Amino acid sequence: MRLITHLRHVDLAVPDYDKQRDFYSGAWGLTEVATDTGISFLAAEGSPEQYVIRLRRAGEKRLDLVSFGAATPADVDALAERLRAAEVRLISEPGKLDTPGGGYGFRFFDVDGRTVEVSADVEVRRHRRLEPKESVPVRLSHVVLNAPDIDVTRTWYETHLGFALSDTLAHPRMGQVMHFMRCNPQHHSMAIARGPHASLHHISFELRGLDEYMYGTGRLLRAGVRMIWGPGRHLAGDNTFSYFLDPHGNTVEYTTELEELDEDSWHPHVHDFSQPEVTDQWGTANPMNELVAKESFNDVDRGVFVAPPV
């Protein structure tokens, strides 16, 4: 039974807090909705989520947290009990949350040692419909995580959190390199990429439409933000992509038109990403190569707890 409904937010620890805060609330187009000492909560204008990115001042860069939503507190309790029975290491027991919007949730470690949160009853944020040509994020689209063994991580998320496999990318020489995972009809709310260590691969933000996606891509280029890949359209998920680097070298993406699946009839595909039309149907993006791929391996995340296999 699937108890997770959607992706809520991604939390980052950043050494140069002021620079990151200026980037996400400025060029990237998020709205700062709350602050505390060395902490910033940033919302997407079109999203009912209280915030989609949290920045925390820290000595080392790391992925602090990936947060998912559940429909009810009872579902949160049921998931906690399921994980406890499977001997997954819980960080906190279900209870009241003290982050913006409150809610009821708990935290735990995934198989790669990342901190994951699941919550329900978070207050809905007042949001709005974005206007034509308004090139700021509507919502958080998905998060992609690097893992040394993508099959182990995929199985863990399927077994314990009810995620389903949508598609896989593979290469004739390298084998399987990415699994696209869903927790609702959207093609993926998360994906697992093969990397040399556990780390953040990229965070993706949905724009209003194709025009807004292109306006946003151009706006960032004119602002001098470094684009590493794009603009183009993937085959898996059928979504557009423009990948940029934030000031600390995290990859962040503008996207739109992510595919919605009929889950009753969908069967996962294995796509050969050595074929150019798999990585970019349009043929407009710079070619995917090892240098581009390595940009998203990211730094070793020293905040990751090394959890025993479960």
CSV table of C-alpha atoms in Angstrom, one decimal:
chain,number,residue,atom,x,y,z
A,1,MET,CA,0.0,0.0,0.0
A,2,ARG,CA,1.3,3.4,-1.0
A,3,LEU,CA,1.3,5.9,1.9
A,4,ILE,CA,3.4,8.7,0.4
A,5,THR,CA,1.6,11.1,-1.8
A,6,HIS,CA,4.2,13.7,-3.1
A,7,LEU,CA,7.5,15.5,-2.7
A,8,ARG,CA,7.3,18.4,-0.3
A,9,HIS,CA,10.8,20.0,0.0
A,10,VAL,CA,14.5,19.5,-0.1
A,11,ASP,CA,16.8,21.0,2.6
A,12,LEU,CA,20.4,22.0,2.0
A,13,ALA,CA,23.2,22.9,4.3
A,14,VAL,CA,25.4,25.6,2.8
A,15,PRO,CA,28.7,27.2,3.9
A,16,ASP,CA,28.2,30.5,2.1
A,17,TYR,CA,24.6,31.0,3.3
A,18,ASP,CA,24.2,34.6,2.1
A,19,LYS,CA,25.3,33.7,-1.4
A,20,GLN,CA,22.9,30.8,-1.7
A,21,ARG,CA,20.1,32.7,-0.1
A,22,ASP,CA,20.6,35.5,-2.7
A,23,PHE,CA,20.7,33.0,-5.5
A,24,TYR,CA,17.5,31.1,-4.7
A,25,SER,CA,15.5,34.2,-3.7
A,26,GLY,CA,16.9,36.2,-6.6
A,27,ALA,CA,17.9,34.7,-9.9
A,28,TRP,CA,16.2,31.3,-9.3
A,29,GLY,CA,12.9,32.9,-8.5
A,30,LEU,CA,11.8,31.5,-5.2
A,31,THR,CA,10.2,33.6,-2.4
A,32,GLU,CA,11.6,33.7,1.1
A,33,VAL,CA,8.7,33.1,3.4
A,34,ALA,CA,10.4,32.7,6.8
A,35,THR,CA,13.8,33.0,8.4
A,36,ASP,CA,15.6,32.2,11.6
A,37,THR,CA,19.2,32.5,12.6
A,38,GLY,CA,21.1,31.0,9.7
A,39,ILE,CA,18.0,29.3,8.2
A,40,SER,CA,15.9,30.4,5.2
A,41,PHE,CA,12.6,28.8,4.0
A,42,LEU,CA,11.9,29.4,0.3
A,43,ALA,CA,8.5,28.8,-1.4
A,44,ALA,CA,7.5,28.4,-5.0
A,45,GLU,CA,4.8,31.0,-6.0
A,46,GLY,CA,2.4,28.5,-7.5
A,47,SER,CA,2.8,25.7,-4.8
A,48,PRO,CA,0.6,25.1,-1.8
A,49,GLU,CA,3.6,23.8,0.1
A,50,GLN,CA,4.9,26.1,2.8
A,51,TYR,CA,8.4,25.9,1.3
A,52,VAL,CA,10.2,23.8,-1.3
A,53,ILE,CA,13.8,24.6,-0.3
A,54,ARG,CA,15.3,25.2,3.2
A,55,LEU,CA,18.8,26.6,3.4
A,56,ARG,CA,20.8,26.2,6.6
A,57,ARG,CA,24.2,27.9,7.4
A,58,ALA,CA,26.8,25.2,8.0
A,59,GLY,CA,30.5,24.5,7.9
A,60,GLU,CA,30.1,21.9,5.2
A,61,LYS,CA,27.8,21.5,2.2
A,62,ARG,CA,25.4,18.6,2.5
A,63,LEU,CA,21.9,17.4,1.8
A,64,ASP,CA,20.1,17.8,5.1
A,65,LEU,CA,16.7,16.3,4.3
A,66,VAL,CA,14.2,15.1,1.6
A,67,SER,CA,10.6,15.5,2.7
A,68,PHE,CA,7.6,13.7,1.4
A,69,GLY,CA,3.9,14.2,2.1
A,70,ALA,CA,1.3,11.7,3.4
A,71,ALA,CA,-2.5,12.1,3.2
A,72,THR,CA,-3.3,11.7,6.9
A,73,PRO,CA,-1.6,11.4,10.4
A,74,ALA,CA,-2.9,7.8,10.4
A,75,ASP,CA,-0.9,7.2,7.3
A,76,VAL,CA,2.2,8.7,8.9
A,77,ASP,CA,1.7,6.4,11.9
A,78,ALA,CA,1.2,3.4,9.7
A,79,LEU,CA,4.4,4.1,7.8
A,80,ALA,CA,6.4,4.6,11.0
A,81,GLU,CA,5.1,1.3,12.2
A,82,ARG,CA,6.0,-0.4,8.9
A,83,LEU,CA,9.6,1.0,9.0
A,84,ARG,CA,10.0,0.1,12.7
A,85,ALA,CA,8.9,-3.5,12.0
A,86,ALA,CA,11.5,-3.7,9.2
A,87,GLU,CA,14.2,-2.4,11.6
A,88,VAL,CA,14.7,0.8,9.6
A,89,ARG,CA,16.5,3.3,11.9
A,90,LEU,CA,14.1,6.1,12.9
A,91,ILE,CA,15.5,9.5,13.9
A,92,SER,CA,12.3,10.7,15.5
A,93,GLU,CA,8.9,9.2,16.4
A,94,PRO,CA,5.8,10.7,14.8
A,95,GLY,CA,4.8,13.9,16.4
A,96,LYS,CA,4.1,17.6,15.9
A,97,LEU,CA,6.5,19.5,13.6
A,98,ASP,CA,7.8,22.9,14.5
A,99,THR,CA,8.7,24.0,10.9
A,100,PRO,CA,6.5,26.5,9.0
A,101,GLY,CA,3.0,25.2,8.5
A,102,GLY,CA,3.4,22.7,11.4
A,103,GLY,CA,2.0,19.3,10.7
A,104,TYR,CA,2.6,15.8,12.0
A,105,GLY,CA,5.5,13.7,10.9
A,106,PHE,CA,8.8,11.8,11.6
A,107,ARG,CA,12.2,11.3,10.2
A,108,PHE,CA,14.3,8.2,9.4
A,109,PHE,CA,17.4,7.1,7.5
A,110,ASP,CA,17.1,5.6,4.0
A,111,VAL,CA,19.4,2.7,2.9
A,112,ASP,CA,22.1,5.1,1.8
A,113,GLY,CA,22.0,7.1,5.1
A,114,ARG,CA,20.0,10.1,3.9
A,115,THR,CA,17.6,11.7,6.3
A,116,VAL,CA,14.0,11.4,5.0
A,117,GLU,CA,10.9,13.0,6.5
A,118,VAL,CA,7.2,12.1,5.9
A,119,SER,CA,4.5,14.4,7.1
A,120,ALA,CA,0.8,15.1,7.0
A,121,ASP,CA,-1.6,17.9,8.0
A,122,VAL,CA,0.9,20.7,7.0
A,123,GLU,CA,-1.0,23.9,6.7
A,124,VAL,CA,-1.6,24.9,3.0
A,125,ARG,CA,0.2,28.0,1.9
A,126,ARG,CA,-1.6,30.8,0.1
A,127,HIS,CA,-0.4,30.5,-3.4
A,128,ARG,CA,-1.4,31.9,-6.8
A,129,ARG,CA,-1.7,31.1,-10.5
A,130,LEU,CA,1.3,32.3,-12.4
A,131,GLU,CA,0.8,34.7,-15.3
A,132,PRO,CA,1.9,34.1,-18.9
A,133,LYS,CA,5.6,34.8,-19.4
A,134,GLU,CA,6.2,34.7,-15.6
A,135,SER,CA,9.4,32.6,-15.5
A,136,VAL,CA,9.7,31.6,-11.9
A,137,PRO,CA,9.0,28.1,-10.5
A,138,VAL,CA,5.4,27.0,-10.0
A,139,ARG,CA,6.4,24.1,-7.7
A,140,LEU,CA,9.1,21.6,-6.9
A,141,SER,CA,9.0,18.8,-9.5
A,142,HIS,CA,11.4,16.1,-8.4
A,143,VAL,CA,14.7,15.3,-6.7
A,144,VAL,CA,17.4,13.0,-8.1
A,145,LEU,CA,19.8,11.2,-5.6
A,146,ASN,CA,23.2,9.7,-6.4
A,147,ALA,CA,23.8,6.2,-5.0
A,148,PRO,CA,26.6,3.7,-5.5
A,149,ASP,CA,24.2,0.8,-6.0
A,150,ILE,CA,21.0,2.0,-7.6
A,151,ASP,CA,19.3,-1.4,-7.5
A,152,VAL,CA,19.7,-1.6,-3.7
A,153,THR,CA,18.3,1.9,-3.3
A,154,ARG,CA,15.5,1.3,-5.8
A,155,THR,CA,14.4,-1.9,-3.9
A,156,TRP,CA,14.6,-0.1,-0.6
A,157,TYR,CA,12.2,2.7,-1.7
A,158,GLU,CA,9.9,0.2,-3.4
A,159,THR,CA,9.8,-2.1,-0.3
A,160,HIS,CA,9.5,0.4,2.5
A,161,LEU,CA,8.0,3.5,1.0
A,162,GLY,CA,5.8,2.1,-1.8
A,163,PHE,CA,7.5,3.9,-4.7
A,164,ALA,CA,7.1,2.3,-8.2
A,165,LEU,CA,9.6,2.1,-11.0
A,166,SER,CA,8.6,4.2,-14.1
A,167,ASP,CA,11.6,3.8,-16.4
A,168,THR,CA,15.3,3.1,-16.4
A,169,LEU,CA,18.2,4.5,-18.3
A,170,ALA,CA,20.9,2.1,-19.4
A,171,HIS,CA,24.1,2.2,-21.5
A,172,PRO,CA,25.6,-0.7,-23.6
A,173,ARG,CA,28.9,-0.5,-21.7
A,174,MET,CA,27.9,0.9,-18.3
A,175,GLY,CA,24.7,-1.0,-17.7
A,176,GLN,CA,21.8,0.6,-15.8
A,177,VAL,CA,22.6,4.1,-14.6
A,178,MET,CA,19.3,5.7,-13.5
A,179,HIS,CA,15.9,4.5,-12.1
A,180,PHE,CA,12.9,6.9,-12.3
A,181,MET,CA,10.6,6.4,-9.3
A,182,ARG,CA,7.0,7.6,-8.7
A,183,CYS,CA,4.8,8.0,-5.7
A,184,ASN,CA,1.8,9.3,-7.7
A,185,PRO,CA,0.9,9.4,-11.4
A,186,GLN,CA,3.7,11.9,-12.3
A,187,HIS,CA,6.4,10.0,-14.1
A,188,HIS,CA,8.9,10.6,-11.2
A,189,SER,CA,9.0,12.5,-8.0
A,190,MET,CA,12.5,11.1,-7.4
A,191,ALA,CA,15.1,9.3,-9.4
A,192,ILE,CA,18.2,7.3,-8.4
A,193,ALA,CA,21.4,7.9,-10.4
A,194,ARG,CA,24.5,5.8,-10.3
A,195,GLY,CA,27.4,7.8,-8.7
A,196,PRO,CA,30.6,7.1,-6.9
A,197,HIS,CA,29.1,8.2,-3.5
A,198,ALA,CA,25.7,9.1,-1.9
A,199,SER,CA,25.0,12.7,-2.7
A,200,LEU,CA,22.5,15.0,-4.3
A,201,HIS,CA,22.3,14.7,-8.1
A,202,HIS,CA,19.9,17.5,-8.8
A,203,ILE,CA,16.7,19.3,-7.7
A,204,SER,CA,14.1,20.1,-10.4
A,205,PHE,CA,11.6,22.9,-10.5
A,206,GLU,CA,8.4,23.1,-12.6
A,207,LEU,CA,7.8,26.2,-14.7
A,208,ARG,CA,4.3,27.3,-15.9
A,209,GLY,CA,4.8,26.1,-19.6
A,210,LEU,CA,7.2,26.0,-22.5
A,211,ASP,CA,7.3,29.7,-23.0
A,212,GLU,CA,8.0,30.3,-19.3
A,213,TYR,CA,10.6,27.6,-19.2
A,214,MET,CA,12.5,29.2,-22.1
A,215,TYR,CA,12.1,32.7,-20.7
A,216,GLY,CA,13.5,31.4,-17.4
A,217,THR,CA,16.4,29.6,-19.1
A,218,GLY,CA,17.3,32.8,-20.9
A,219,ARG,CA,16.9,34.9,-17.9
A,220,LEU,CA,19.4,32.8,-15.9
A,221,LEU,CA,21.8,32.8,-18.8
A,222,ARG,CA,21.7,36.6,-19.0
A,223,ALA,CA,22.3,36.7,-15.3
A,224,GLY,CA,25.5,34.7,-15.7
A,225,VAL,CA,24.3,31.5,-14.0
A,226,ARG,CA,26.3,28.6,-15.4
A,227,MET,CA,24.2,26.2,-17.5
A,228,ILE,CA,25.8,22.7,-17.7
A,229,TRP,CA,23.2,21.0,-20.0
A,230,GLY,CA,20.2,22.1,-22.0
A,231,PRO,CA,17.8,23.3,-23.2
A,232,GLY,CA,16.3,20.1,-24.4
A,233,ARG,CA,13.5,17.5,-23.8
A,234,HIS,CA,14.2,14.0,-22.3
A,235,LEU,CA,12.5,10.9,-23.6
A,236,ALA,CA,11.9,9.3,-20.1
A,237,GLY,CA,9.3,11.5,-18.5
A,238,ASP,CA,9.0,13.6,-21.7
A,239,ASN,CA,9.9,16.7,-19.7
A,240,THR,CA,12.1,19.7,-20.8
A,241,PHE,CA,15.4,20.4,-19.1
A,242,SER,CA,17.9,23.1,-18.4
A,243,TYR,CA,20.5,22.3,-15.8
A,244,PHE,CA,22.3,25.0,-13.9
A,245,LEU,CA,24.8,25.1,-11.0
A,246,ASP,CA,23.9,27.0,-7.8
A,247,PRO,CA,26.8,28.9,-6.1
A,248,HIS,CA,27.9,25.8,-4.2
A,249,GLY,CA,27.9,23.5,-7.2
A,250,ASN,CA,24.6,21.8,-6.6
A,251,THR,CA,22.8,21.0,-9.9
A,252,VAL,CA,19.3,22.6,-10.2
A,253,GLU,CA,16.9,22.2,-13.1
A,254,TYR,CA,14.2,24.2,-14.8
A,255,THR,CA,11.6,21.8,-16.3
A,256,THR,CA,8.0,21.6,-17.6
A,257,GLU,CA,5.5,19.2,-19.0
A,258,LEU,CA,6.6,16.1,-16.9
A,259,GLU,CA,4.5,13.2,-18.1
A,260,GLU,CA,1.5,11.9,-16.1
A,261,LEU,CA,1.1,8.1,-16.3
A,262,ASP,CA,-1.9,5.8,-16.3
A,263,GLU,CA,-0.6,3.7,-13.5
A,264,ASP,CA,-2.9,0.8,-14.2
A,265,SER,CA,-1.5,0.3,-17.7
A,266,TRP,CA,2.1,1.6,-17.5
A,267,HIS,CA,5.0,-0.8,-17.9
A,268,PRO,CA,8.6,0.4,-17.3
A,269,HIS,CA,10.9,0.8,-20.2
A,270,VAL,CA,14.7,0.5,-20.4
A,271,HIS,CA,16.0,3.4,-22.5
A,272,ASP,CA,19.5,3.3,-24.1
A,273,PHE,CA,20.9,6.7,-23.2
A,274,SER,CA,23.8,6.2,-25.7
A,275,GLN,CA,21.1,7.1,-28.3
A,276,PRO,CA,21.0,10.9,-28.6
A,277,GLU,CA,17.2,11.1,-28.8
A,278,VAL,CA,16.9,9.4,-25.4
A,279,THR,CA,18.7,12.2,-23.6
A,280,ASP,CA,17.3,14.9,-25.8
A,281,GLN,CA,14.5,14.4,-28.2
A,282,TRP,CA,14.8,17.9,-29.6
A,283,GLY,CA,18.5,17.7,-30.4
A,284,THR,CA,19.0,21.3,-29.0
A,285,ALA,CA,21.1,20.5,-25.9
A,286,ASN,CA,24.9,20.2,-25.8
A,287,PRO,CA,25.8,16.4,-26.0
A,288,MET,CA,25.8,14.4,-22.7
A,289,ASN,CA,29.3,13.3,-22.0
A,290,GLU,CA,31.4,12.3,-19.0
A,291,LEU,CA,32.3,15.9,-18.1
A,292,VAL,CA,28.6,16.9,-18.0
A,293,ALA,CA,27.7,13.8,-16.0
A,294,LYS,CA,30.5,14.4,-13.4
A,295,GLU,CA,29.1,17.8,-12.7
A,296,SER,CA,26.1,16.1,-11.0
A,297,PHE,CA,28.1,13.6,-9.0
A,298,ASN,CA,28.5,16.4,-6.5
A,299,ASP,CA,30.8,16.4,-3.6
A,300,VAL,CA,30.9,13.5,-1.1
A,301,ASP,CA,28.1,14.2,1.4
A,302,ARG,CA,29.9,13.9,4.7
A,303,GLY,CA,26.5,14.3,6.5
A,304,VAL,CA,25.2,11.0,5.3
A,305,PHE,CA,24.9,8.4,8.0
A,306,VAL,CA,26.3,5.0,6.9
A,307,ALA,CA,23.3,2.8,7.5
A,308,PRO,CA,23.5,-1.0,7.5
A,309,PRO,CA,21.6,-2.6,4.5
A,310,VAL,CA,17.9,-3.2,5.3
